[in-house]
mmCIF file of C-alpha atoms in Angstrom:
data_model
loop_
_atom_site.group_PDB
_atom_site.id
_atom_site.type_symbol
_atom_site.label_atom_id
_atom_site.label_comp_id
_atom_site.label_asym_id
_atom_site.label_seq_id
_atom_site.Cartn_x
_atom_site.Cartn_y
_atom_site.Cartn_z
ATOM 1 C CA MET A 235 -91.874 -32.193 20.308
ATOM 2 C CA GLU A 236 -89.845 -33.232 17.320
ATOM 3 C CA TYR A 237 -88.470 -29.702 16.810
ATOM 4 C CA HIS A 238 -86.199 -30.250 19.871
ATOM 5 C CA SER A 239 -85.722 -33.975 19.612
ATOM 6 C CA ASP A 240 -81.969 -33.263 19.676
ATOM 7 C CA ARG A 241 -82.067 -31.812 23.256
ATOM 8 C CA PHE A 242 -84.050 -34.599 24.869
ATOM 9 C CA GLU A 243 -84.265 -38.354 24.777
ATOM 10 C CA ASP A 244 -88.023 -38.852 24.196
ATOM 11 C CA PHE A 245 -89.693 -41.505 26.272
ATOM 12 C CA SER A 246 -93.441 -40.499 25.691
ATOM 13 C CA LEU A 247 -96.011 -43.147 26.664
ATOM 14 C CA LEU A 248 -99.429 -44.019 25.097
ATOM 15 C CA VAL A 249 -101.836 -45.976 27.300
ATOM 16 C CA LEU A 250 -104.378 -48.010 25.343
ATOM 17 C CA ASP A 251 -107.535 -49.740 26.529
ATOM 18 C CA GLY A 252 -107.619 -52.484 23.766
ATOM 19 C CA THR A 253 -107.099 -50.444 20.676
ATOM 20 C CA LYS A 254 -108.523 -47.237 22.187
ATOM 21 C CA LEU A 255 -106.039 -44.399 23.290
ATOM 22 C CA VAL A 256 -107.122 -43.298 26.779
ATOM 23 C CA CYS A 257 -103.914 -41.511 28.042
ATOM 24 C CA VAL A 258 -100.643 -39.914 26.867
ATOM 25 C CA LEU A 259 -97.786 -39.066 29.093
ATOM 26 C CA PRO A 260 -95.247 -36.799 27.172
ATOM 27 C CA ALA A 261 -91.874 -37.601 28.715
ATOM 28 C CA ASN A 262 -88.135 -37.808 28.363
ATOM 29 C CA ARG A 263 -85.406 -39.886 30.060
ATOM 30 C CA LYS A 264 -82.242 -39.103 31.692
ATOM 31 C CA GLY A 265 -80.442 -42.326 32.529
ATOM 32 C CA ASP A 266 -82.587 -44.214 34.988
ATOM 33 C CA GLU A 267 -85.056 -41.286 35.681
ATOM 34 C CA ILE A 268 -88.025 -40.244 33.624
ATOM 35 C CA PHE A 269 -89.525 -36.780 33.495
ATOM 36 C CA SER A 270 -92.587 -34.955 32.281
ATOM 37 C CA HIS A 271 -91.242 -33.783 29.038
ATOM 38 C CA GLN A 272 -88.758 -31.076 30.068
ATOM 39 C CA GLY A 273 -89.191 -29.494 26.584
ATOM 40 C CA LEU A 274 -92.735 -28.642 27.361
ATOM 41 C CA THR A 275 -94.324 -26.025 29.663
ATOM 42 C CA TYR A 276 -96.934 -28.422 30.965
ATOM 43 C CA GLY A 277 -97.101 -32.221 31.341
ATOM 44 C CA GLY A 278 -98.423 -34.953 33.450
ATOM 45 C CA PHE A 279 -101.018 -37.582 32.682
ATOM 46 C CA VAL A 280 -103.313 -36.332 29.861
ATOM 47 C CA THR A 281 -106.387 -38.676 29.972
ATOM 48 C CA GLN A 282 -109.322 -39.040 27.811
ATOM 49 C CA GLU A 283 -111.928 -36.420 28.915
ATOM 50 C CA LYS A 284 -114.685 -38.899 29.883
ATOM 51 C CA LEU A 285 -112.539 -41.424 31.538
ATOM 52 C CA LYS A 286 -113.810 -42.494 34.928
ATOM 53 C CA SER A 287 -111.662 -42.269 38.060
ATOM 54 C CA GLU A 288 -111.479 -46.052 38.338
ATOM 55 C CA ALA A 289 -109.998 -46.222 34.918
ATOM 56 C CA VAL A 290 -107.537 -43.333 35.601
ATOM 57 C CA SER A 291 -106.320 -45.352 38.709
ATOM 58 C CA ALA A 292 -105.759 -48.280 36.525
ATOM 59 C CA VAL A 293 -103.820 -46.054 33.917
ATOM 60 C CA VAL A 294 -101.470 -44.888 36.753
ATOM 61 C CA ASP A 295 -100.894 -48.326 37.919
ATOM 62 C CA ALA A 296 -100.124 -49.557 34.351
ATOM 63 C CA VAL A 297 -97.609 -46.602 33.749
ATOM 64 C CA ILE A 298 -95.819 -47.355 37.115
ATOM 65 C CA ALA A 299 -95.622 -50.990 36.406
ATOM 66 C CA PHE A 300 -94.264 -50.376 32.922
ATOM 67 C CA LEU A 301 -91.551 -47.973 34.130
ATOM 68 C CA ARG A 302 -90.581 -50.514 36.733
ATOM 69 C CA GLU A 303 -90.261 -53.138 34.149
ATOM 70 C CA GLN A 304 -87.918 -50.788 32.269
ATOM 71 C CA GLN A 305 -85.855 -50.333 35.394
ATOM 72 C CA PHE A 306 -86.443 -46.656 36.018
ATOM 73 C CA LYS A 307 -85.708 -45.426 39.457
ATOM 74 C CA ASN A 308 -87.538 -42.090 39.741
ATOM 75 C CA LEU A 309 -90.516 -40.425 38.007
ATOM 76 C CA PHE A 310 -90.775 -36.627 37.968
ATOM 77 C CA LEU A 311 -94.148 -35.281 36.973
ATOM 78 C CA LYS A 312 -95.280 -31.596 36.448
ATOM 79 C CA GLN A 313 -99.058 -31.533 36.460
ATOM 80 C CA LEU A 314 -101.436 -29.448 34.345
ATOM 81 C CA PRO A 315 -102.856 -26.269 35.979
ATOM 82 C CA THR A 316 -106.376 -27.243 36.650
ATOM 83 C CA PHE A 317 -108.016 -24.742 34.226
ATOM 84 C CA TYR A 318 -106.619 -26.768 31.330
ATOM 85 C CA ALA A 319 -109.051 -29.611 31.994
ATOM 86 C CA SER A 320 -112.668 -28.856 31.085
ATOM 87 C CA GLY A 321 -113.889 -30.426 34.270
ATOM 88 C CA GLY A 322 -110.991 -29.436 36.477
ATOM 89 C CA LYS A 323 -110.228 -33.140 37.152
ATOM 90 C CA GLN A 324 -107.618 -33.758 39.761
ATOM 91 C CA GLN A 325 -107.972 -37.392 40.560
ATOM 92 C CA THR A 326 -104.526 -38.282 39.190
ATOM 93 C CA ASP A 327 -102.834 -36.310 42.052
ATOM 94 C CA TRP A 328 -104.669 -38.387 44.606
ATOM 95 C CA PHE A 329 -103.829 -41.671 42.868
ATOM 96 C CA LEU A 330 -100.142 -40.600 42.729
ATOM 97 C CA PHE A 331 -100.199 -39.613 46.392
ATOM 98 C CA GLN A 332 -101.675 -42.940 47.339
ATOM 99 C CA ARG A 333 -98.823 -44.615 45.555
ATOM 100 C CA GLY A 334 -96.119 -42.740 47.390
ATOM 101 C CA ALA A 335 -95.648 -39.622 45.161
ATOM 102 C CA VAL A 336 -94.210 -36.668 47.038
ATOM 103 C CA LEU A 337 -94.936 -32.948 46.195
ATOM 104 C CA TYR A 338 -91.563 -31.309 45.813
ATOM 105 C CA ARG A 339 -92.387 -28.031 44.046
ATOM 106 C CA LYS A 340 -95.468 -25.874 43.658
ATOM 107 C CA ASP A 341 -95.586 -22.947 41.243
ATOM 108 C CA MET A 342 -98.038 -20.122 41.050
ATOM 109 C CA ASN A 343 -99.551 -20.049 37.544
ATOM 110 C CA LEU A 344 -101.423 -16.729 36.722
ATOM 111 C CA ALA A 345 -104.557 -16.744 34.468
ATOM 112 C CA VAL A 346 -107.617 -14.723 33.735
ATOM 113 C CA ASN A 347 -110.983 -16.556 34.047
ATOM 114 C CA LEU A 348 -112.738 -15.336 30.832
ATOM 115 C CA ASN A 349 -115.959 -16.768 32.059
ATOM 116 C CA GLN A 350 -116.149 -13.841 34.724
ATOM 117 C CA PRO A 351 -116.247 -10.179 34.021
ATOM 118 C CA LEU A 352 -112.688 -8.919 33.587
ATOM 119 C CA THR A 353 -111.241 -7.254 36.688
ATOM 120 C CA ILE A 354 -108.449 -5.042 35.205
ATOM 121 C CA SER A 355 -107.183 -2.391 37.563
ATOM 122 C CA LYS A 356 -108.400 1.110 37.430
ATOM 123 C CA SER A 357 -104.812 2.456 36.685
ATOM 124 C CA LYS A 358 -104.367 0.120 33.633
ATOM 125 C CA LEU A 359 -107.754 0.948 32.316
ATOM 126 C CA LYS A 360 -107.025 4.700 32.667
ATOM 127 C CA HIS A 361 -103.773 4.418 30.666
ATOM 128 C CA PHE A 362 -105.630 2.097 28.119
ATOM 129 C CA ARG A 363 -108.270 4.700 27.581
ATOM 130 C CA ARG A 364 -105.601 7.272 26.770
ATOM 131 C CA VAL A 365 -103.942 5.247 24.067
ATOM 132 C CA SER A 366 -105.547 7.300 21.226
ATOM 133 C CA GLU A 367 -103.029 10.016 22.239
ATOM 134 C CA PHE A 368 -100.094 7.815 21.358
ATOM 135 C CA ASP A 369 -101.144 6.504 17.847
ATOM 136 C CA LEU A 370 -100.914 2.858 18.763
ATOM 137 C CA SER A 371 -102.400 0.024 16.723
ATOM 138 C CA TYR A 372 -102.185 -3.656 16.832
ATOM 139 C CA LYS A 373 -102.755 -6.640 14.389
ATOM 140 C CA GLN A 374 -102.373 -10.333 14.024
ATOM 141 C CA THR A 375 -99.373 -10.992 11.839
ATOM 142 C CA ASP A 376 -97.251 -13.669 10.322
ATOM 143 C CA ASP A 377 -94.196 -11.628 10.883
ATOM 144 C CA PHE A 378 -92.617 -13.442 13.772
ATOM 145 C CA ALA A 379 -89.051 -12.220 12.774
ATOM 146 C CA SER A 380 -89.661 -8.540 13.525
ATOM 147 C CA PHE A 381 -91.036 -9.426 16.979
ATOM 148 C CA TRP A 382 -88.119 -11.825 17.715
ATOM 149 C CA ASN A 383 -85.349 -9.862 16.389
ATOM 150 C CA LEU A 384 -86.414 -6.223 17.308
ATOM 151 C CA VAL A 385 -88.245 -6.804 20.507
ATOM 152 C CA LEU A 386 -88.083 -10.276 22.159
ATOM 153 C CA LEU A 387 -84.315 -11.069 21.824
ATOM 154 C CA PRO A 388 -83.024 -7.638 22.777
ATOM 155 C CA ARG A 389 -85.498 -7.282 25.809
ATOM 156 C CA LEU A 390 -84.755 -10.705 27.270
ATOM 157 C CA SER A 391 -80.931 -10.248 26.781
ATOM 158 C CA GLU A 392 -80.943 -6.732 28.273
ATOM 159 C CA LYS A 393 -83.267 -7.535 31.339
ATOM 160 C CA TYR A 394 -82.393 -11.170 32.143
ATOM 161 C CA ASP A 395 -79.377 -12.257 30.048
ATOM 162 C CA VAL A 396 -81.438 -15.074 28.593
ATOM 163 C CA LYS A 397 -82.883 -16.265 25.311
ATOM 164 C CA PRO A 398 -86.297 -17.481 24.572
ATOM 165 C CA VAL A 399 -86.962 -21.210 24.721
ATOM 166 C CA HIS A 400 -87.838 -21.269 21.058
ATOM 167 C CA SER A 401 -85.543 -19.928 18.371
ATOM 168 C CA LEU A 402 -87.110 -17.901 15.511
ATOM 169 C CA GLU A 403 -86.676 -20.739 13.227
ATOM 170 C CA GLU A 404 -88.361 -23.150 15.702
ATOM 171 C CA ILE A 405 -91.378 -20.873 16.346
ATOM 172 C CA GLU A 406 -91.863 -20.355 12.587
ATOM 173 C CA LYS A 407 -91.767 -24.139 11.993
ATOM 174 C CA LEU A 408 -94.221 -24.736 14.747
ATOM 175 C CA GLN A 409 -96.622 -22.093 13.430
ATOM 176 C CA ARG A 410 -96.411 -23.670 10.063
ATOM 177 C CA ILE A 411 -97.446 -27.019 11.534
ATOM 178 C CA PHE A 412 -100.134 -25.564 13.913
ATOM 179 C CA PRO A 413 -101.316 -22.265 12.082
ATOM 180 C CA GLN A 414 -104.590 -22.164 13.929
ATOM 181 C CA GLN A 415 -103.002 -22.551 17.296
ATOM 182 C CA ILE A 416 -99.965 -20.301 17.195
ATOM 183 C CA LYS A 417 -100.462 -16.643 16.493
ATOM 184 C CA GLN A 418 -98.504 -13.491 16.803
ATOM 185 C CA PHE A 419 -99.971 -10.254 17.666
ATOM 186 C CA SER A 420 -97.844 -7.025 17.302
ATOM 187 C CA VAL A 421 -98.262 -3.390 18.396
ATOM 188 C CA TYR A 422 -97.032 -0.619 16.266
ATOM 189 C CA HIS A 423 -96.394 3.192 16.769
ATOM 190 C CA HIS A 424 -96.102 5.048 13.514
ATOM 191 C CA ASP A 425 -95.433 1.723 11.872
ATOM 192 C CA GLU A 426 -92.550 0.798 14.202
ATOM 193 C CA ILE A 427 -93.013 -2.288 16.104
ATOM 194 C CA VAL A 428 -92.900 -1.658 19.988
ATOM 195 C CA ALA A 429 -94.513 -4.743 21.477
ATOM 196 C CA GLY A 430 -95.867 -8.157 20.744
ATOM 197 C CA ILE A 431 -97.380 -11.290 22.283
ATOM 198 C CA THR A 432 -97.119 -14.877 20.829
ATOM 199 C CA VAL A 433 -100.030 -16.931 21.894
ATOM 200 C CA PHE A 434 -100.732 -20.723 21.832
ATOM 201 C CA GLU A 435 -104.430 -21.646 21.563
ATOM 202 C CA SER A 436 -106.079 -24.721 22.805
ATOM 203 C CA ASP A 437 -109.822 -25.702 23.056
ATOM 204 C CA TRP A 438 -110.315 -23.897 26.377
ATOM 205 C CA VAL A 439 -107.378 -21.805 26.968
ATOM 206 C CA VAL A 440 -105.158 -19.149 25.277
ATOM 207 C CA LYS A 441 -101.578 -18.965 26.740
ATOM 208 C CA SER A 442 -99.248 -15.994 26.175
ATOM 209 C CA GLN A 443 -96.093 -17.688 25.505
ATOM 210 C CA TYR A 444 -94.105 -14.727 24.818
ATOM 211 C CA GLY A 445 -94.760 -10.974 25.501
ATOM 212 C CA ALA A 446 -92.287 -8.264 25.244
ATOM 213 C CA THR A 447 -91.880 -4.525 24.547
ATOM 214 C CA THR A 448 -89.158 -2.097 23.375
ATOM 215 C CA LYS A 449 -88.129 0.749 25.607
ATOM 216 C CA LEU A 450 -90.449 3.080 23.719
ATOM 217 C CA GLY A 451 -93.188 0.550 24.002
ATOM 218 C CA GLU A 452 -92.676 0.455 27.829
ATOM 219 C CA GLN A 453 -93.187 4.200 27.918
ATOM 220 C CA LEU A 454 -96.254 3.981 25.891
ATOM 221 C CA ARG A 455 -97.694 1.063 27.988
ATOM 222 C CA ALA A 456 -97.933 -0.935 24.732
ATOM 223 C CA LEU A 457 -97.897 -4.340 26.180
ATOM 224 C CA ASP A 458 -100.839 -3.481 28.623
ATOM 225 C CA TYR A 459 -102.645 -2.084 25.577
ATOM 226 C CA LEU A 460 -102.192 -5.433 23.782
ATOM 227 C CA PHE A 461 -103.088 -7.705 26.755
ATOM 228 C CA ILE A 462 -106.348 -5.767 27.328
ATOM 229 C CA HIS A 463 -107.299 -6.054 23.701
ATOM 230 C CA LEU A 464 -106.477 -9.723 23.633
ATOM 231 C CA LEU A 465 -108.429 -10.400 26.886
ATOM 232 C CA GLU A 466 -111.496 -8.724 25.350
ATOM 233 C CA HIS A 467 -110.973 -10.520 22.024
ATOM 234 C CA TYR A 468 -110.677 -14.088 23.355
ATOM 235 C CA GLN A 469 -113.476 -13.500 25.823
ATOM 236 C CA LYS A 470 -115.824 -12.652 23.017
ATOM 237 C CA ARG A 471 -114.576 -15.679 21.132
ATOM 238 C CA GLY A 472 -115.684 -17.903 24.024
ATOM 239 C CA LYS A 473 -112.289 -19.033 25.426
ATOM 240 C CA HIS A 474 -112.436 -19.861 29.136
ATOM 241 C CA PHE A 475 -109.040 -18.895 30.377
ATOM 242 C CA PHE A 476 -106.173 -16.653 29.355
ATOM 243 C CA ASP A 477 -103.000 -18.030 30.780
ATOM 244 C CA MET A 478 -100.147 -15.657 31.499
ATOM 245 C CA GLY A 479 -97.761 -18.147 32.864
ATOM 246 C CA THR A 480 -95.669 -18.345 36.079
ATOM 247 C CA VAL A 481 -93.896 -15.651 37.989
ATOM 248 C CA HIS A 482 -91.056 -17.721 39.483
ATOM 249 C CA GLU A 483 -87.330 -17.517 39.112
ATOM 250 C CA ASN A 484 -84.419 -19.770 40.205
ATOM 251 C CA GLY A 485 -86.366 -23.033 39.526
ATOM 252 C CA GLY A 486 -89.316 -22.088 41.568
ATOM 253 C CA GLN A 487 -87.507 -20.732 44.595
ATOM 254 C CA ASN A 488 -88.225 -16.941 44.181
ATOM 255 C CA VAL A 489 -91.044 -14.864 43.100
ATOM 256 C CA ASN A 490 -90.806 -11.898 40.702
ATOM 257 C CA TRP A 491 -92.944 -9.624 42.713
ATOM 258 C CA GLY A 492 -93.109 -6.890 40.001
ATOM 259 C CA LEU A 493 -94.245 -9.526 37.373
ATOM 260 C CA LEU A 494 -96.860 -10.837 39.865
ATOM 261 C CA ASN A 495 -98.237 -7.456 40.560
ATOM 262 C CA GLN A 496 -98.372 -6.674 36.800
ATOM 263 C CA LYS A 497 -100.404 -9.857 35.981
ATOM 264 C CA GLU A 498 -102.727 -9.369 39.069
ATOM 265 C CA GLU A 499 -103.503 -5.804 37.781
ATOM 266 C CA LEU A 500 -104.488 -7.346 34.488
ATOM 267 C CA GLY A 501 -107.037 -9.503 36.303
ATOM 268 C CA CYS A 502 -105.199 -12.680 36.872
ATOM 269 C CA SER A 503 -105.704 -15.142 39.744
ATOM 270 C CA VAL A 504 -103.346 -17.831 41.111
ATOM 271 C CA TYR A 505 -103.862 -21.393 39.885
ATOM 272 C CA ASN A 506 -101.163 -23.791 41.351
ATOM 273 C CA GLN A 507 -99.135 -26.050 39.370
ATOM 274 C CA ASP A 508 -97.804 -29.075 41.365
ATOM 275 C CA PHE A 509 -94.768 -31.164 40.768
ATOM 276 C CA TYR A 510 -94.439 -34.627 42.101
ATOM 277 C CA THR A 511 -91.641 -37.290 42.329
ATOM 278 C CA LEU A 512 -92.270 -40.966 42.706
ATOM 279 C CA GLU A 513 -89.535 -43.470 43.618
ATOM 280 C CA LEU A 514 -90.121 -46.536 41.474
#
């Protein structure tokens, strides 16, 4: 989180049982309010995997008590989608609810369960099988700059008038720190880059952090071509889920139906991501 420390006032918490770390809560503060770190896609209480429910309850109580001592007024939490936990544990939600937390937002997070056979739509598979006619190829590459400058930035600017959360310099810095977790895959047509996907890998999950295509790549369905290859690639490597992110706009108020349909046709299912607020 240090790479954007200038944007947020960090207030991340570590919970210890004696000298043993049992929980982290990535967070930042704004005045007398504390948030699941707003520079991260996901947040919430991240507990030690084998921690029993009674201990998780004690962790929640300890954090609440500490925040009250620090005179915070409100806590805002964005929970991890369930597929990020190896056991799908959700007891933290119940403990928060029992202590007065209120669900104020629920997002649809789209992911493919790689433990099951892939369920890609017939139309996408049909075009995927025709790709040999278009002379497309893909590879993993360290060239983030070409994807950022020639594909991602122009596409986001043209379609949505926005910029990616990470600048090129930030993503390159992160990749140097986490070379085994952050990877770039790009698609080429006659040596011209036409699409790409930046992925973040964890033990169980692969997340497509950025995916974009040029106008030519869109005509050639280059992004679908790459997604299908990556789904097959990570399924063979034993990953459990391929996370394609949310499909919401305007702070979760609206759904991008076209994007939702595209992800469902690639075999995604909906996994809810919950947001809670707790008055301290």
